[in-house]
Short mmCIF file of C-alpha atoms in Angstrom, two decimals:
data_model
loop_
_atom_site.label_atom_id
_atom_site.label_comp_id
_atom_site.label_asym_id
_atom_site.label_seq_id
_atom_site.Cartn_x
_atom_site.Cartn_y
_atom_site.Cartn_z
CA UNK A 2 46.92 192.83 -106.44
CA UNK A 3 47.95 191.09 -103.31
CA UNK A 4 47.82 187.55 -102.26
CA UNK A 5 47.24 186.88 -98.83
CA UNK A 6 46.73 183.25 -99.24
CA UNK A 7 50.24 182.53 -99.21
CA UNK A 8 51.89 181.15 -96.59
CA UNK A 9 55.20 182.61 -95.59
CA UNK A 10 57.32 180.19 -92.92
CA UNK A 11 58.57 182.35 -90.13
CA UNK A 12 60.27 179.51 -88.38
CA UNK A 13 63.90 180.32 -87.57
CA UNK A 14 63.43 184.16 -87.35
CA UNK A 15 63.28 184.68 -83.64
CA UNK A 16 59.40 185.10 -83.80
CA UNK A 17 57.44 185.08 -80.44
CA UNK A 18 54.50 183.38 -81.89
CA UNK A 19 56.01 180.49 -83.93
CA UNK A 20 60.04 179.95 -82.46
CA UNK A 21 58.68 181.00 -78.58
CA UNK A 22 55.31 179.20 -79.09
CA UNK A 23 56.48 176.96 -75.89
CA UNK A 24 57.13 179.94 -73.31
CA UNK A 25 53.38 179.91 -72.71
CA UNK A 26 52.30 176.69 -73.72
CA UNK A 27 55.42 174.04 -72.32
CA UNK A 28 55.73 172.52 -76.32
CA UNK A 29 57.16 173.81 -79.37
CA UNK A 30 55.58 171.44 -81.98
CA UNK A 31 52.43 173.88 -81.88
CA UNK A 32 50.75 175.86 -84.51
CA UNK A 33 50.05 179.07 -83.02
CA UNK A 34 47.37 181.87 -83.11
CA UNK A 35 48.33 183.73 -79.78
CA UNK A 36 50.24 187.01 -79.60
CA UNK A 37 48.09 189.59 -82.57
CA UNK A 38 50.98 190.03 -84.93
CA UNK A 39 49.86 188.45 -88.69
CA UNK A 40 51.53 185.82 -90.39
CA UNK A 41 51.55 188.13 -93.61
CA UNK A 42 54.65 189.75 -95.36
CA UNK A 43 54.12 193.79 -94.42
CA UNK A 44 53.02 195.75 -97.59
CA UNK A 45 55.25 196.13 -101.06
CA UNK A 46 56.08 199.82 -100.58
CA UNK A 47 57.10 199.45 -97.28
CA UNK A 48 59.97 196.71 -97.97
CA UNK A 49 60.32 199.18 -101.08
CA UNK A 50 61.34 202.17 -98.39
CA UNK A 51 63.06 199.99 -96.14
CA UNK A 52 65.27 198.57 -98.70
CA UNK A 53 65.69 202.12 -100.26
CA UNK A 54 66.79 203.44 -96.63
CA UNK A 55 69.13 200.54 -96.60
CA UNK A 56 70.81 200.84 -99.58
CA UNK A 57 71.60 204.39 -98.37
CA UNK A 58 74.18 202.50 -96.18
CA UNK A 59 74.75 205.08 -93.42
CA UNK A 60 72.23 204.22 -90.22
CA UNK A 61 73.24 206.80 -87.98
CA UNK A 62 71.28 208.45 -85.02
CA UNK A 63 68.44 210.34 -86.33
CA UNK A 64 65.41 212.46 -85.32
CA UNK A 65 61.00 211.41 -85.19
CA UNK A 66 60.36 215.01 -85.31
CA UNK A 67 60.71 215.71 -89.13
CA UNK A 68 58.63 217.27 -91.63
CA UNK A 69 58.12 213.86 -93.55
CA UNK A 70 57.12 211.78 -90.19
CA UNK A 71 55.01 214.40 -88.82
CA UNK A 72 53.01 215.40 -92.44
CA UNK A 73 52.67 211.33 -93.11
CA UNK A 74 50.60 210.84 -89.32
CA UNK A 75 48.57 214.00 -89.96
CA UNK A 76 47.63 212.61 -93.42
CA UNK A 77 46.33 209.79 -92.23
CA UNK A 78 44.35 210.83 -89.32
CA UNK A 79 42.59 213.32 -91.85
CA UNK A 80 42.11 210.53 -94.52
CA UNK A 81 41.04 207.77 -92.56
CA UNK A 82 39.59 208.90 -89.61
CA UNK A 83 38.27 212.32 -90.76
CA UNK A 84 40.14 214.14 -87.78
CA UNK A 85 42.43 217.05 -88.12
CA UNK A 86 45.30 216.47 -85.86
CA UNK A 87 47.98 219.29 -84.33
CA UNK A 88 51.22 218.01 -85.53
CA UNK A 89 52.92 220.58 -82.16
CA UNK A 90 50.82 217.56 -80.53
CA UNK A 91 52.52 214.56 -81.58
CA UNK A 92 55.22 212.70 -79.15
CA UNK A 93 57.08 209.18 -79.88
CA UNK A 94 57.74 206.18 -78.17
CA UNK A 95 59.37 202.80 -78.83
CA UNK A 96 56.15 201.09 -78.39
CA UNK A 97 52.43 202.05 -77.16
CA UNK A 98 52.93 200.15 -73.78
CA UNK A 99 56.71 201.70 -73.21
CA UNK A 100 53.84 205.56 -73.98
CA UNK A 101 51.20 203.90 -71.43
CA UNK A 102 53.67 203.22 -68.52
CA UNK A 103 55.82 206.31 -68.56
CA UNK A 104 52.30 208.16 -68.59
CA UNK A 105 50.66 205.83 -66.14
CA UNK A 106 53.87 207.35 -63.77
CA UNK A 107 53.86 211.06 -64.54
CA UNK A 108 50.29 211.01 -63.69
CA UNK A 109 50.24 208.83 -60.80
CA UNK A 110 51.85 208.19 -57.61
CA UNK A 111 51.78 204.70 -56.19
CA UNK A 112 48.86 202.90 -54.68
CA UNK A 113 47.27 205.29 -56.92
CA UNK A 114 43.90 203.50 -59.03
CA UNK A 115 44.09 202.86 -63.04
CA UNK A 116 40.77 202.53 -64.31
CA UNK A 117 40.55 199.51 -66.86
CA UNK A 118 37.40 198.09 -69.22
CA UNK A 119 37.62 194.54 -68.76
CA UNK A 120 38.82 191.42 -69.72
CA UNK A 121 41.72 193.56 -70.93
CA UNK A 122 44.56 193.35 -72.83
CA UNK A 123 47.15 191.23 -70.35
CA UNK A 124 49.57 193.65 -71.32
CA UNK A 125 47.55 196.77 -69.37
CA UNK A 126 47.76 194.96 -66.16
CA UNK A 127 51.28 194.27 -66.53
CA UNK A 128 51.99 198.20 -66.92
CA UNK A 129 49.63 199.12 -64.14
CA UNK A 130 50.89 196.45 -61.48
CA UNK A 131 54.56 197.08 -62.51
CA UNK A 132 54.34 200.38 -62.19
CA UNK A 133 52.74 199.67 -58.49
CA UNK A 134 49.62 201.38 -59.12
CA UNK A 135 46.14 199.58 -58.49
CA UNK A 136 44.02 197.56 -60.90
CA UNK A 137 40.36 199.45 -61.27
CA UNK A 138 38.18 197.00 -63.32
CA UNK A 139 34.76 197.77 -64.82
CA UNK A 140 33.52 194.54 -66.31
CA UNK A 141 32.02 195.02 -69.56
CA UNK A 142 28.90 193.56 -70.15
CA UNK A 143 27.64 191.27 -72.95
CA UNK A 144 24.31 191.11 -74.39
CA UNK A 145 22.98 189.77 -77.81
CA UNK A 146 23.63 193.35 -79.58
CA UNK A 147 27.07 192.89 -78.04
CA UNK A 148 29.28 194.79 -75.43
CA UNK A 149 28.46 197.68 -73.16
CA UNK A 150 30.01 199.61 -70.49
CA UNK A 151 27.49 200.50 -67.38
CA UNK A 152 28.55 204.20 -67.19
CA UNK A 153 26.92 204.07 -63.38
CA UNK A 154 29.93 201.74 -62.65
CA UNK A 155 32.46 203.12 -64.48
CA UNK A 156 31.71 206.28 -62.82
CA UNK A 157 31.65 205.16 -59.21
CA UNK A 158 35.19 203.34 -60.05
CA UNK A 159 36.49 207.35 -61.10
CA UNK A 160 34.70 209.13 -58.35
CA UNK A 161 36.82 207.12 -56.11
CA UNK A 162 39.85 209.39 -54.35
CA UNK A 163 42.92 207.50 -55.65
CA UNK A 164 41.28 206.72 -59.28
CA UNK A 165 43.60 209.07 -61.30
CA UNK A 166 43.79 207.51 -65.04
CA UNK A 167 41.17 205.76 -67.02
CA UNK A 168 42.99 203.60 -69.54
CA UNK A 169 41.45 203.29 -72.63
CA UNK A 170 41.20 200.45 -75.06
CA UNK A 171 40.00 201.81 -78.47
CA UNK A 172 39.06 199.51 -80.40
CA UNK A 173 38.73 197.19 -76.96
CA UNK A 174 41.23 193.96 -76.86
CA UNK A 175 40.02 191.49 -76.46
CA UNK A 176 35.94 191.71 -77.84
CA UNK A 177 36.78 193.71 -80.52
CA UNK A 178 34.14 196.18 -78.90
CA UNK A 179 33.82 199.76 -81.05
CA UNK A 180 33.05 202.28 -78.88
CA UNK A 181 30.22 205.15 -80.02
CA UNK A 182 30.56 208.81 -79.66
CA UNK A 183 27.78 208.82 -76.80
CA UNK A 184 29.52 206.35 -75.12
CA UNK A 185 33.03 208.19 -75.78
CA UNK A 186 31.27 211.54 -74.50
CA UNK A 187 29.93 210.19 -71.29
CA UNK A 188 33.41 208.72 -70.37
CA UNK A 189 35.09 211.74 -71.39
CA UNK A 190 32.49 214.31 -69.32
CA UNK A 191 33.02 211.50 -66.40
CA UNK A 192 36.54 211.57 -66.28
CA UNK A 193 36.60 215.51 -66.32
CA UNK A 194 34.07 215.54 -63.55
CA UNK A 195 36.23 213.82 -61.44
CA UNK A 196 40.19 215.09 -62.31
CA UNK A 197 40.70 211.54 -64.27
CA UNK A 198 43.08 211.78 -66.81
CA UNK A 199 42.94 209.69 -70.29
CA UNK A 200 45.10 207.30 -71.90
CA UNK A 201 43.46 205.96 -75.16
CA UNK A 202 45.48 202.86 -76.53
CA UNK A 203 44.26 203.12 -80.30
CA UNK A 204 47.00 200.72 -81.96
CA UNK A 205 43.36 198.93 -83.33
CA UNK A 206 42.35 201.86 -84.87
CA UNK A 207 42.30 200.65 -88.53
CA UNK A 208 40.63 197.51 -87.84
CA UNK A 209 37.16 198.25 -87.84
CA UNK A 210 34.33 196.50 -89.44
CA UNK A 211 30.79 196.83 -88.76
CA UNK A 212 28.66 200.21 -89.75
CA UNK A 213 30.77 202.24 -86.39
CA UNK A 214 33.62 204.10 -87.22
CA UNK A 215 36.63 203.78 -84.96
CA UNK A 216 36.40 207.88 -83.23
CA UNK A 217 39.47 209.10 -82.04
CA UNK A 218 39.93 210.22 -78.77
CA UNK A 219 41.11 213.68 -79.61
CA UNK A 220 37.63 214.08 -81.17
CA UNK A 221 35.85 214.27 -78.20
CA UNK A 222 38.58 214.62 -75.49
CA UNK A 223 38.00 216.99 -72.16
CA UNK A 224 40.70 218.17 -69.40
CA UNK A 225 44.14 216.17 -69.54
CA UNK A 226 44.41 213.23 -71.95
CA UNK A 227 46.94 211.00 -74.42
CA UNK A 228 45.85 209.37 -77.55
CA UNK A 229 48.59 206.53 -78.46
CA UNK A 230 49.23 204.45 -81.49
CA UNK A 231 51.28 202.96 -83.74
CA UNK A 232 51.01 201.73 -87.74
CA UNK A 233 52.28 198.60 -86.04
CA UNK A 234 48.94 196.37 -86.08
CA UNK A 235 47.34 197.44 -89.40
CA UNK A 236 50.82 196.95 -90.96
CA UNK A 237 52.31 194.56 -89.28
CA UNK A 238 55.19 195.80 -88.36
CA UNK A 239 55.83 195.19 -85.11
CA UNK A 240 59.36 194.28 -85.03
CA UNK A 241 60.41 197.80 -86.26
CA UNK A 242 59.68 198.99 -83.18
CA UNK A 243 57.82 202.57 -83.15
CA UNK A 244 54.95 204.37 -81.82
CA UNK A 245 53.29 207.65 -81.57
CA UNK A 246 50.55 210.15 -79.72
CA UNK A 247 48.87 213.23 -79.39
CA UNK A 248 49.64 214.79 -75.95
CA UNK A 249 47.52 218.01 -75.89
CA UNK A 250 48.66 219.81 -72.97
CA UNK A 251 51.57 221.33 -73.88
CA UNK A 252 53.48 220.91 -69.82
CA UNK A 253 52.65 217.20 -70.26
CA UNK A 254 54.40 216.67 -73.71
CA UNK A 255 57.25 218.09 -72.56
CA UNK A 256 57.42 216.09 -69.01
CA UNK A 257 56.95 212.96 -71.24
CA UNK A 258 59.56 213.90 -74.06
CA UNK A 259 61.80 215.05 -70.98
CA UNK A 260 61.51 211.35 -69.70
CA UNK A 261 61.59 209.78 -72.74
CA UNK A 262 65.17 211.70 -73.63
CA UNK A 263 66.96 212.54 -70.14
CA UNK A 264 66.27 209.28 -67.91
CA UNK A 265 65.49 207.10 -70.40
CA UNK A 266 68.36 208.11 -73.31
CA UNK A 267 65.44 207.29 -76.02
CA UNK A 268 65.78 210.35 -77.93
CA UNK A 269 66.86 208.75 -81.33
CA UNK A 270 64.49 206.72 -82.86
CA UNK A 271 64.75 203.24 -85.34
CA UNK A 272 64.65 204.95 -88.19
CA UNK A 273 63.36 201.94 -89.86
CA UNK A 274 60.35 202.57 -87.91
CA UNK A 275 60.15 205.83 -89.31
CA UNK A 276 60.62 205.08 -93.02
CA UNK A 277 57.90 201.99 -92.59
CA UNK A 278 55.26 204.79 -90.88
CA UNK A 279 55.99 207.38 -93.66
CA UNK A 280 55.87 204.49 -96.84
CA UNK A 281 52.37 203.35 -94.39
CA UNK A 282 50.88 206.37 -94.45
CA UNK A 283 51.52 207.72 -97.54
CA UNK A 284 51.37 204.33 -100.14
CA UNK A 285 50.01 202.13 -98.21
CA UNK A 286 46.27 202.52 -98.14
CA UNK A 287 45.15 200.27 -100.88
CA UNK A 288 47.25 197.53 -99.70
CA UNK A 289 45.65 197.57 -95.91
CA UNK A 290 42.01 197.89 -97.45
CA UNK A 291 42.93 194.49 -99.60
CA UNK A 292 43.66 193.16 -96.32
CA UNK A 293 41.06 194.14 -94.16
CA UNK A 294 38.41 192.25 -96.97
CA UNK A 295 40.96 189.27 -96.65
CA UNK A 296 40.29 189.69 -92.41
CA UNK A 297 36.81 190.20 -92.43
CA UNK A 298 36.34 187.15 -94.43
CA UNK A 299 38.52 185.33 -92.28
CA UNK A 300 36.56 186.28 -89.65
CA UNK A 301 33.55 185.14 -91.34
CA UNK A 302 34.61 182.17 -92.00
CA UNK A 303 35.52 181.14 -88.51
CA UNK A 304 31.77 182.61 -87.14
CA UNK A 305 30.47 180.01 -89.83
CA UNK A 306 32.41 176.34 -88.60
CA UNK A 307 31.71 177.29 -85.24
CA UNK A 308 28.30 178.20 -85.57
CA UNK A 309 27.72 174.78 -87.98
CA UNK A 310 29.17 173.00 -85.29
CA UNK A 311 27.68 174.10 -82.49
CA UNK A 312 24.79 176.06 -83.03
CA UNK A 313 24.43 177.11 -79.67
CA UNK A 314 27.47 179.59 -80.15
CA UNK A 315 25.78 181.89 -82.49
CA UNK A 316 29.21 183.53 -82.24
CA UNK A 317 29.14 187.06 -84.03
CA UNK A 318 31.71 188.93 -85.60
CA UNK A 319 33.09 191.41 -83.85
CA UNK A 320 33.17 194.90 -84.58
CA UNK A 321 36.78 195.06 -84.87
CA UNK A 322 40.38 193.11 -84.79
CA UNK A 323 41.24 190.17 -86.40
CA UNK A 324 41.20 188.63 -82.77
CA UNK A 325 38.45 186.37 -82.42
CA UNK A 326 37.19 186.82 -78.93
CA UNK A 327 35.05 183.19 -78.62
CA UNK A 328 32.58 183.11 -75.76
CA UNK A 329 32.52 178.95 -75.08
CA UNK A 330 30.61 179.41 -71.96
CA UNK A 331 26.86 178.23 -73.30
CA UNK A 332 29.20 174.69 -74.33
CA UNK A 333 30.06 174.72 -70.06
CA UNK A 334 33.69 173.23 -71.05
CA UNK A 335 36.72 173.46 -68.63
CA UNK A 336 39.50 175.76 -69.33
CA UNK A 337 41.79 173.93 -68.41
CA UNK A 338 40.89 170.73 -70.07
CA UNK A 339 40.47 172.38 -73.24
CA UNK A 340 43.63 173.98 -72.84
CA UNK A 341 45.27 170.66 -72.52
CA UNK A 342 43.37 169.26 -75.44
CA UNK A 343 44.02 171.94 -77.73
CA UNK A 344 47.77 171.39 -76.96
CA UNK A 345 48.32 167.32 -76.55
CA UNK A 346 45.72 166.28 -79.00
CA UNK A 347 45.49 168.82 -81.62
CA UNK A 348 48.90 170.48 -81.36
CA UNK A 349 47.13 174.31 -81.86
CA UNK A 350 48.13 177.01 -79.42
CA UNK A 351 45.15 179.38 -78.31
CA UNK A 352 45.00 182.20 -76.44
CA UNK A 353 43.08 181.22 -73.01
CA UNK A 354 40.41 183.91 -71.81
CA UNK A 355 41.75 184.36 -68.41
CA UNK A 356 44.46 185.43 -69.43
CA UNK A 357 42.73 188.81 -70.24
CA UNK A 358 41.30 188.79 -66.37
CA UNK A 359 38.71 186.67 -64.47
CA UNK A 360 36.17 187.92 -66.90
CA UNK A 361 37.82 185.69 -69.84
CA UNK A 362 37.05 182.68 -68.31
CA UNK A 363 35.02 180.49 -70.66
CA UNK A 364 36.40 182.54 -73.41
CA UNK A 365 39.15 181.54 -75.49
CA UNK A 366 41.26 184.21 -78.08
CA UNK A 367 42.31 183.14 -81.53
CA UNK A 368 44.04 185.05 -83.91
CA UNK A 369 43.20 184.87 -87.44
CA UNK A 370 45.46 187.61 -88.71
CA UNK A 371 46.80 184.66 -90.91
CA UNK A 372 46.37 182.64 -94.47
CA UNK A 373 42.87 180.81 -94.70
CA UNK A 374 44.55 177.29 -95.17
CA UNK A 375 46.09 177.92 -91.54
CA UNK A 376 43.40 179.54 -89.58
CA UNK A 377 41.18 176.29 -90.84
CA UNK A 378 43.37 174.00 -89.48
CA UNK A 379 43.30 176.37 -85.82
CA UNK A 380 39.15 176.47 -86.23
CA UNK A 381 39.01 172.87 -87.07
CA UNK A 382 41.43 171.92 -83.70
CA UNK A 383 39.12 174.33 -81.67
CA UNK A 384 36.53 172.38 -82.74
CA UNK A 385 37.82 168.65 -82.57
CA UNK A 386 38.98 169.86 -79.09
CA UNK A 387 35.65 170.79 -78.07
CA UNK A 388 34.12 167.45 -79.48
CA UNK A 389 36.30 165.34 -77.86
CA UNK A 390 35.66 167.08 -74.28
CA UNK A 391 32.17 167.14 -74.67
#
C-alpha cells in the first residue's frame, strides 16, 4: 500500500540534512544520514488533512486545547501503548526541547545538577548548559545483551544536593536502548527518594522493535514528573512544528502553560501541527506499521554488510530508532580520520559519536530513516572508509 523505496529529492527545500549538510561537515556535495528526520513523504491522510485545512483558506490564530486534539492523543496512548491518559493532563509546546528547557528552569535554579544517561542526545546538553544548569552524566554501560544503567551510580548522581531533574531519554538516543519496567521503577522510586523531579523525552516512543514494549512514563511515575512527545519522529513531521505532554501536578501545568503564554506569547499554536497530530492519530496507524517493517529491515540490512565485512562488529540491532548507533571501537580506527575519509573520499556525511558526549567516541551514528538504494550507498561508504583506513 505504500512504497517506501522511492526516493523523493529534498534538495532546494531549506532542509537541514540535505541543503545545510555543510554547517557540520565544511562541504555541501555530501549525502547525508545525520540529523533523525526520514527522507520519506509523511503519510497520505496527513497531506489529505493538511490540504483539506488549506483549502479552508482562513489560517487564523487558533487553540491546542480542543476536543479533536485532545481525544486524537488519548486515542493513541490507549491504542498503542495500552495506557489511559488524563486529557486535564496534557500541555503543548512548539517542540519537545522548547517543553525540556522551560521545565529544566521552573524546576531548577542555576548551578543546579540535570541528571543525564549517557552518550546523549547533543541536543540535552545544549538545553541543560544553556539554561546554566550542570551536566550530571551516568554512563551507560554496554555488554553483549546490550545497554544497562548501574542504578548504584545513577543513584549517587541524585542523592547529590544540587541534583534536581533526571532527564529522561525514552527510547534512549543514541543506542536505541528500551528501557524495562524494573528498570523504569527503580529510577522512578530513586528519584522520589531523593526530591528529583522527571522529564521523560519520549518523541521515540513508536519506534520500538525487539520483544520490550516502549512503557510510558506516566505508567510508573512517582512525586513530580513530565512525560513529553511529539508525532513528529514516527511521522515525520518535523517541520510542522508541535509537541505535547502530560504534566500531572496540576500547580506545575499551570506554571508551564503560564510561561509558555505570558513571557513567551506562544499561546496559539501551528495549526498545521494540529491537523497533522489529529489525521496521525486517528488514520494513520497502518501507514506507520508499513513503515516500521520497511525500518526494521533497513536496519537489518545494515547489521548484515557490516557484520560480512567485518566480522568482528557483530553489530546488533537495536531495540529501537532507525538510528544506527555503530560501536567501531573493536576495528581501533581514529575518529577523526574516519571522519575525514567518510567526507573527502566517499562524500557520505555521518553522525560522529562524540558528538553525543565523550562516551561516543569510537562510535559513529547513521541514520537509516531513508530508501534502501540510499542507505546502501551510506553503509557501503562506511565501509570503504573503514577499509581504506585500516
Amino acid at each position: 500500500m505504500f512504497d517506501f523505496s522511492k526516493v523523493v529529492d529534498r534538495h532546494g527545500t531549506w532542509c537541514t540534512q540535505w541543503d545545510y549538510v555543510a554547517d557540520r561537515f565544511g562541504t555541501a556535495d555530501l549525502l547525508p544520514f545525520t540529523i533523525s528526520d526520514m527522507d520519506f513523504a509523511t503519510a497520505p491522510c496527513i497531506l489529505e488533512a493538511l490540504n483539506q485545512r488549506l483549502n479552508h483558506g482562513v489560517l487564523g490564530y487558533s487553540r491546542w486545547k480542543n476536543d479533536e486534539f485532545l481525544g486524537a492523543v488519548a486515542h493513541w496512548f490507549a491504542s498503542r501503548h495500552n495506557t489511559m491518559i488524563d486529557a486535564e493532563s496534557l500541555v503543548y509546546g512548539p517542540s519537545v526541547i522548547y517543553m525540556v528547557s522551560e521545565l529544566i528552569r521552573q524546576w531548577s535554579s542555576v548551578g543546579d545538577g540535570v541528571v543525564v544517561h549517557t552518550p546523549a542526545y547533543d541536543a540535552f546538553y545544549k538545553a541543560i548548559e544553556g539554561n546554566q544548569r550542570t551536566v550530571r552524566p551516568v554512563a551507560l554501560d554496554k555488554r553483549a545483551d546490550g545497554w544497562h544503567c548501574d542504578m548504584a551510580k545513577l543513584e549517587a548522581e541524585l542523592a547529590r544536593a544540587d541534583s534536581k531533574i533526571l532527564l529522561l531519554c525514552s527510547p534512549q538516543n543514541p543506542t536505541g536502548k528500551v528501557w524495562t519496567r524494573q528498570e523504569l521503577e527503580t529510577m522512578a522510586a530513586l528519584c522520589e527518594r531523593h526530591g528529583v523531579r522527571v522529564i521523560s523525552d519520549e518523541i521515540h516512543m513508536d519506534m520500538v522493535w525487539g520483544d520490550l514494549p516502549h512503557i510510558p512514563w506516566s505508567n510508573v511515575a512517582r512525586g513530580h514528573w513530565a512525560l513529553l512527545t511529539s508525532g513528529s519522529k514516527s511521522f515525520n513531521i518535523p517541520a510542522l512544528t508541535g509537541a505535547y505532554g502530560l504534566i500531572e501536578d496540576e500547580a506545575s501545568r499551570n506554571s508551564y502553560l503560564g510561561a509558555l503564554k505570558g513571557r513567551d506569547g506562544l499561546s496559539s499554536p501551528a495549526v498545521l501541527a494540529l491537523t497533522a497530530h489529529i489525521a496521525a492519530y486517528e488514520q494513520g496507524a497502518p501507514w506507520l506499521d508499513a513503515l516500521r517493517d520497511y525500518l526494521r529491515e533497513n536496519m537489518r540490512y545494515t547489521a548484515d554488510a557490516l557484520n560480512s565485512a567485518f566480522p568482528e562488529l557483530n553489530w546488533q540491532v537495536p531495540q529501537s530508532t532507525y538510528l544506527a548507533w555503530l560501536d567501531l571501537r573493536t576495528l581501533n580506527i581514529d575518529d577523526n580520520a574516519l571522519q575525514e575519509t567518510l567526507i573527502q573520499q566517499e562524500k557520505v556525511a555521518i553522525m560522529p559519536g562524540y558528538t553525543y558526549g565523550e562516551e561516543g567516541r569510537g562510535f559513529v551514528r547513521l541514520n537509516a530513516g531513508c530508501p534502501r538504494a540510499k542507505l546502501e550507498k551510506g553503509v557501503n561508504g562506511l565501509i570503504n572508509a573503514i577499509r581504506s583506513i585500516r
